[in-house]
PDB file of C-alpha atoms in Angstrom:
ATOM      1  CA  MET A   1      -4.070  26.679   6.595  1.00 90.00           C
ATOM      2  CA  LEU A   2      -6.834  24.065   6.426  1.00 90.00           C
ATOM      3  CA  THR A   3      -6.870  24.277   2.627  1.00 93.00           C
ATOM      4  CA  ALA A   4      -3.133  23.590   2.483  1.00 96.00           C
ATOM      5  CA  LEU A   5      -3.581  20.549   4.759  1.00 96.00           C
ATOM      6  CA  GLU A   6      -6.454  19.279   2.602  1.00 96.00           C
ATOM      7  CA  VAL A   7      -4.505  19.601  -0.630  1.00 96.00           C
ATOM      8  CA  PHE A   8      -1.275  18.201   0.824  1.00 97.00           C
ATOM      9  CA  THR A   9      -3.091  15.203   2.340  1.00 97.00           C
ATOM     10  CA  THR A  10      -4.908  14.474  -0.902  1.00 98.00           C
ATOM     11  CA  VAL A  11      -1.679  14.651  -2.895  1.00 98.00           C
ATOM     12  CA  VAL A  12       0.226  12.410  -0.446  1.00 98.00           C
ATOM     13  CA  VAL A  13      -2.548   9.793  -0.442  1.00 98.00           C
ATOM     14  CA  GLY A  14      -2.951  10.095  -4.211  1.00 98.00           C
ATOM     15  CA  VAL A  15       0.724   9.480  -4.879  1.00 97.00           C
ATOM     16  CA  MET A  16       0.650   6.509  -2.491  1.00 97.00           C
ATOM     17  CA  VAL A  17      -2.310   5.109  -4.413  1.00 98.00           C
ATOM     18  CA  GLY A  18      -0.396   5.571  -7.658  1.00 97.00           C
ATOM     19  CA  VAL A  19       2.641   3.705  -6.361  1.00 96.00           C
ATOM     20  CA  GLU A  20       0.575   0.841  -4.971  1.00 96.00           C
ATOM     21  CA  PHE A  21      -1.551   0.665  -8.125  1.00 97.00           C
ATOM     22  CA  SER A  22       1.636   0.498 -10.175  1.00 97.00           C
ATOM     23  CA  VAL A  23       3.006  -2.300  -7.983  1.00 96.00           C
ATOM     24  CA  ALA A  24      -0.224  -4.282  -8.347  1.00 95.00           C
ATOM     25  CA  PHE A  25      -0.895  -3.843 -12.027  1.00 96.00           C
ATOM     26  CA  VAL A  26       2.464  -3.018 -13.626  1.00 97.00           C
ATOM     27  CA  MET A  27       5.530  -3.996 -11.615  1.00 95.00           C
ATOM     28  CA  ASN A  28       4.317  -7.429 -10.541  1.00 92.00           C
ATOM     29  CA  ARG A  29       3.438  -8.286 -14.149  1.00 93.00           C
ATOM     30  CA  ILE A  30       6.899  -7.190 -15.276  1.00 96.00           C
ATOM     31  CA  LEU A  31       8.659  -9.159 -12.533  1.00 94.00           C
ATOM     32  CA  ASP A  32       6.553 -12.267 -13.188  1.00 91.00           C
ATOM     33  CA  ALA A  33       7.540 -12.165 -16.874  1.00 95.00           C
ATOM     34  CA  LEU A  34      11.288 -12.145 -16.218  1.00 95.00           C
ATOM     35  CA  PRO A  35      13.229 -15.318 -16.977  1.00 92.00           C
ATOM     36  CA  GLU A  36      14.389 -17.910 -14.477  1.00 87.00           C
ATOM     37  CA  ASP A  37      14.998 -16.548 -10.976  1.00 92.00           C
ATOM     38  CA  SER A  38      15.088 -12.857 -11.947  1.00 94.00           C
ATOM     39  CA  GLY A  39      11.446 -12.273 -11.057  1.00 92.00           C
ATOM     40  CA  GLN A  40      11.761 -13.743  -7.577  1.00 93.00           C
ATOM     41  CA  LEU A  41      14.929 -11.722  -6.952  1.00 94.00           C
ATOM     42  CA  GLY A  42      13.092  -8.602  -8.159  1.00 95.00           C
ATOM     43  CA  HIS A  43      10.173  -9.284  -5.815  1.00 94.00           C
ATOM     44  CA  ALA A  44      12.608  -9.681  -2.914  1.00 95.00           C
ATOM     45  CA  HIS A  45      14.421  -6.443  -3.786  1.00 95.00           C
ATOM     46  CA  GLY A  46      11.124  -4.574  -4.188  1.00 94.00           C
ATOM     47  CA  GLY A  47      10.011  -5.944  -0.839  1.00 93.00           C
ATOM     48  CA  ARG A  48      13.104  -4.549   0.801  1.00 95.00           C
ATOM     49  CA  MET A  49      12.871  -1.139  -0.903  1.00 94.00           C
ATOM     50  CA  LEU A  50       9.160  -0.497  -0.577  1.00 92.00           C
ATOM     51  CA  GLY A  51       8.956  -2.353   2.718  1.00 90.00           C
ATOM     52  CA  ALA A  52      11.241   0.299   4.198  1.00 91.00           C
ATOM     53  CA  LEU A  53       9.286   3.242   2.758  1.00 92.00           C
ATOM     54  CA  MET A  54       5.626   2.277   2.845  1.00 93.00           C
ATOM     55  CA  PRO A  55       5.102   2.118   6.641  1.00 93.00           C
ATOM     56  CA  PHE A  56       5.952   5.814   6.870  1.00 95.00           C
ATOM     57  CA  TRP A  57       3.732   6.605   3.886  1.00 95.00           C
ATOM     58  CA  TYR A  58       0.739   4.650   5.186  1.00 97.00           C
ATOM     59  CA  ILE A  59       1.026   5.985   8.741  1.00 97.00           C
ATOM     60  CA  GLY A  60       1.770   9.492   7.453  1.00 97.00           C
ATOM     61  CA  SER A  61      -1.307   9.402   5.216  1.00 97.00           C
ATOM     62  CA  LEU A  62      -3.420   8.269   8.142  1.00 97.00           C
ATOM     63  CA  VAL A  63      -2.027  10.982  10.430  1.00 97.00           C
ATOM     64  CA  LEU A  64      -2.600  13.679   7.806  1.00 98.00           C
ATOM     65  CA  SER A  65      -6.171  12.480   7.259  1.00 97.00           C
ATOM     66  CA  ALA A  66      -6.818  12.440  10.999  1.00 97.00           C
ATOM     67  CA  LEU A  67      -5.427  15.981  11.313  1.00 97.00           C
ATOM     68  CA  TRP A  68      -7.681  17.089   8.460  1.00 97.00           C
ATOM     69  CA  ALA A  69     -10.684  15.428  10.121  1.00 96.00           C
ATOM     70  CA  VAL A  70      -9.981  17.183  13.426  1.00 95.00           C
ATOM     71  CA  ALA A  71      -9.119  20.573  11.918  1.00 94.00           C
ATOM     72  CA  GLY A  72     -12.067  20.501   9.535  1.00 91.00           C
ATOM     73  CA  TRP A  73     -14.589  18.906  11.865  1.00 92.00           C
ATOM     74  CA  HIS A  74     -17.185  21.646  11.363  1.00 90.00           C
ATOM     75  CA  HIS A  75     -16.479  22.099   7.659  1.00 90.00           C
ATOM     76  CA  HIS A  76     -18.031  20.608   4.559  1.00 87.00           C
ATOM     77  CA  GLY A  77     -16.941  17.035   3.872  1.00 92.00           C
ATOM     78  CA  ALA A  78     -15.791  16.157   7.391  1.00 95.00           C
ATOM     79  CA  GLY A  79     -17.699  12.884   7.290  1.00 96.00           C
ATOM     80  CA  LEU A  80     -15.955  11.928   4.065  1.00 97.00           C
ATOM     81  CA  VAL A  81     -12.563  12.630   5.623  1.00 97.00           C
ATOM     82  CA  VAL A  82     -13.403  10.604   8.735  1.00 97.00           C
ATOM     83  CA  THR A  83     -14.507   7.701   6.536  1.00 98.00           C
ATOM     84  CA  ALA A  84     -11.320   8.004   4.471  1.00 98.00           C
ATOM     85  CA  ALA A  85      -9.254   7.944   7.679  1.00 98.00           C
ATOM     86  CA  GLY A  86     -11.181   4.841   8.737  1.00 98.00           C
ATOM     87  CA  LEU A  87     -10.316   3.169   5.439  1.00 98.00           C
ATOM     88  CA  LEU A  88      -6.672   4.107   5.893  1.00 98.00           C
ATOM     89  CA  ILE A  89      -6.805   2.476   9.330  1.00 98.00           C
ATOM     90  CA  VAL A  90      -8.128  -0.670   7.627  1.00 98.00           C
ATOM     91  CA  SER A  91      -5.237  -0.521   5.151  1.00 98.00           C
ATOM     92  CA  VAL A  92      -2.682  -0.204   7.958  1.00 97.00           C
ATOM     93  CA  VAL A  93      -4.209  -3.080   9.933  1.00 97.00           C
ATOM     94  CA  MET A  94      -4.357  -5.226   6.767  1.00 97.00           C
ATOM     95  CA  SER A  95      -0.736  -4.397   6.076  1.00 97.00           C
ATOM     96  CA  ILE A  96       0.494  -5.254   9.556  1.00 96.00           C
ATOM     97  CA  LEU A  97      -1.529  -8.430  10.000  1.00 97.00           C
ATOM     98  CA  LEU A  98      -1.603  -9.870   6.481  1.00 97.00           C
ATOM     99  CA  LEU A  99       0.853  -8.357   4.009  1.00 97.00           C
ATOM    100  CA  VAL A 100       3.929  -7.453   6.070  1.00 96.00           C
ATOM    101  CA  PRO A 101       4.497 -10.992   7.390  1.00 97.00           C
ATOM    102  CA  ILE A 102       4.588 -12.327   3.816  1.00 97.00           C
ATOM    103  CA  ASN A 103       6.783  -9.435   2.660  1.00 96.00           C
ATOM    104  CA  ASN A 104       9.187  -9.953   5.562  1.00 96.00           C
ATOM    105  CA  ARG A 105       9.697 -13.544   4.467  1.00 96.00           C
ATOM    106  CA  ASN A 106       9.864 -12.681   0.756  1.00 95.00           C
ATOM    107  CA  LYS A 107      12.521 -10.020   1.090  1.00 94.00           C
ATOM    108  CA  THR A 108      14.993 -12.544   2.512  1.00 94.00           C
ATOM    109  CA  TRP A 109      14.481 -15.216  -0.149  1.00 94.00           C
ATOM    110  CA  THR A 110      17.072 -16.150  -2.700  1.00 92.00           C
ATOM    111  CA  PRO A 111      16.738 -18.874  -5.329  1.00 92.00           C
ATOM    112  CA  GLU A 112      18.714 -21.127  -2.969  1.00 93.00           C
ATOM    113  CA  SER A 113      16.778 -20.328   0.224  1.00 93.00           C
ATOM    114  CA  ARG A 114      13.189 -19.769  -0.880  1.00 94.00           C
ATOM    115  CA  PRO A 115      10.553 -22.216   0.367  1.00 96.00           C
ATOM    116  CA  ALA A 116       8.820 -24.672  -1.943  1.00 94.00           C
ATOM    117  CA  ASP A 117       5.568 -22.679  -1.723  1.00 96.00           C
ATOM    118  CA  TRP A 118       7.125 -19.289  -2.488  1.00 94.00           C
ATOM    119  CA  LYS A 119       4.919 -18.702  -5.535  1.00 93.00           C
ATOM    120  CA  GLN A 120       1.771 -19.439  -3.536  1.00 96.00           C
ATOM    121  CA  GLN A 121       2.901 -17.008  -0.840  1.00 96.00           C
ATOM    122  CA  LEU A 122       3.549 -14.282  -3.435  1.00 94.00           C
ATOM    123  CA  ASN A 123       0.150 -14.980  -5.026  1.00 95.00           C
ATOM    124  CA  ARG A 124      -1.517 -14.615  -1.605  1.00 97.00           C
ATOM    125  CA  TRP A 125       0.343 -11.326  -1.077  1.00 96.00           C
ATOM    126  CA  GLU A 126      -0.828 -10.094  -4.502  1.00 96.00           C
ATOM    127  CA  ARG A 127      -4.487 -10.993  -3.817  1.00 97.00           C
ATOM    128  CA  LEU A 128      -4.374  -9.214  -0.466  1.00 98.00           C
ATOM    129  CA  HIS A 129      -2.590  -6.280  -2.087  1.00 97.00           C
ATOM    130  CA  TYR A 130      -5.426  -5.910  -4.627  1.00 98.00           C
ATOM    131  CA  VAL A 131      -7.857  -5.559  -1.719  1.00 98.00           C
ATOM    132  CA  ARG A 132      -5.593  -3.039  -0.009  1.00 98.00           C
ATOM    133  CA  VAL A 133      -5.305  -1.032  -3.230  1.00 98.00           C
ATOM    134  CA  ALA A 134      -9.103  -0.947  -3.498  1.00 98.00           C
ATOM    135  CA  VAL A 135      -9.313   0.299   0.102  1.00 98.00           C
ATOM    136  CA  ILE A 136      -6.799   3.120  -0.410  1.00 98.00           C
ATOM    137  CA  VAL A 137      -8.346   4.079  -3.768  1.00 98.00           C
ATOM    138  CA  ALA A 138     -11.674   4.454  -1.953  1.00 98.00           C
ATOM    139  CA  ALA A 139      -9.973   6.570   0.743  1.00 98.00           C
ATOM    140  CA  PHE A 140      -8.379   8.763  -1.919  1.00 98.00           C
ATOM    141  CA  ALA A 141     -11.703   9.186  -3.728  1.00 98.00           C
ATOM    142  CA  LEU A 142     -13.351  10.286  -0.482  1.00 98.00           C
ATOM    143  CA  LEU A 143     -10.585  12.794   0.243  1.00 98.00           C
ATOM    144  CA  ALA A 144     -10.771  14.173  -3.301  1.00 97.00           C
ATOM    145  CA  THR A 145     -14.553  14.477  -2.985  1.00 97.00           C
ATOM    146  CA  ALA A 146     -14.200  16.258   0.366  1.00 96.00           C
ATOM    147  CA  LEU A 147     -12.108  18.931  -1.375  1.00 91.00           C
ATOM    148  CA  THR A 148     -15.080  20.000  -3.499  1.00 81.00           C
TER     149      THR A 148
END
C-alpha cells in the first residue's frame, strides 16, 4: 500500500509541476504575444480556470506527501519526503500570501476595467510564479529521489 501511495503522490506532484512549468514558460509567452487586448483577456480567463483548480491540487499534493511521510516514517527516504512536504507548505503559503491576491484581481479585469499598472502586477505574479515553480520542482525531485 505504501508503494502505491508513493507512486501516486509522485505522479500527482509531477503533473502539477508540469502544468505550472507550462504556465510559466509556455502559456504566458503565448498570451503575451497575442495582439491588442487578447493576451490580457487570456490571462484573466486562465486565472479563473486554474485559480479554481490549483488550490485543490496544491493542498492535495501536500496532504499526499504528508501521508507518505507519516506512513513511511521508518522507511528509506523519509527525510526527503518530509523536506518535500515542507517545500510544498512553502508553495501553499507563497500562493495564499503572494500569488492568489494578484490572481484574484487579474481574473476580474477586462480591457475597460483593468488598472493602469496591470502589466506590472502580471509581471510581479510571473516573477513570484517562477520562484514557486522552482520550489515545487525541488519538492518533486525529492519525492522522485525518495522512490529509489
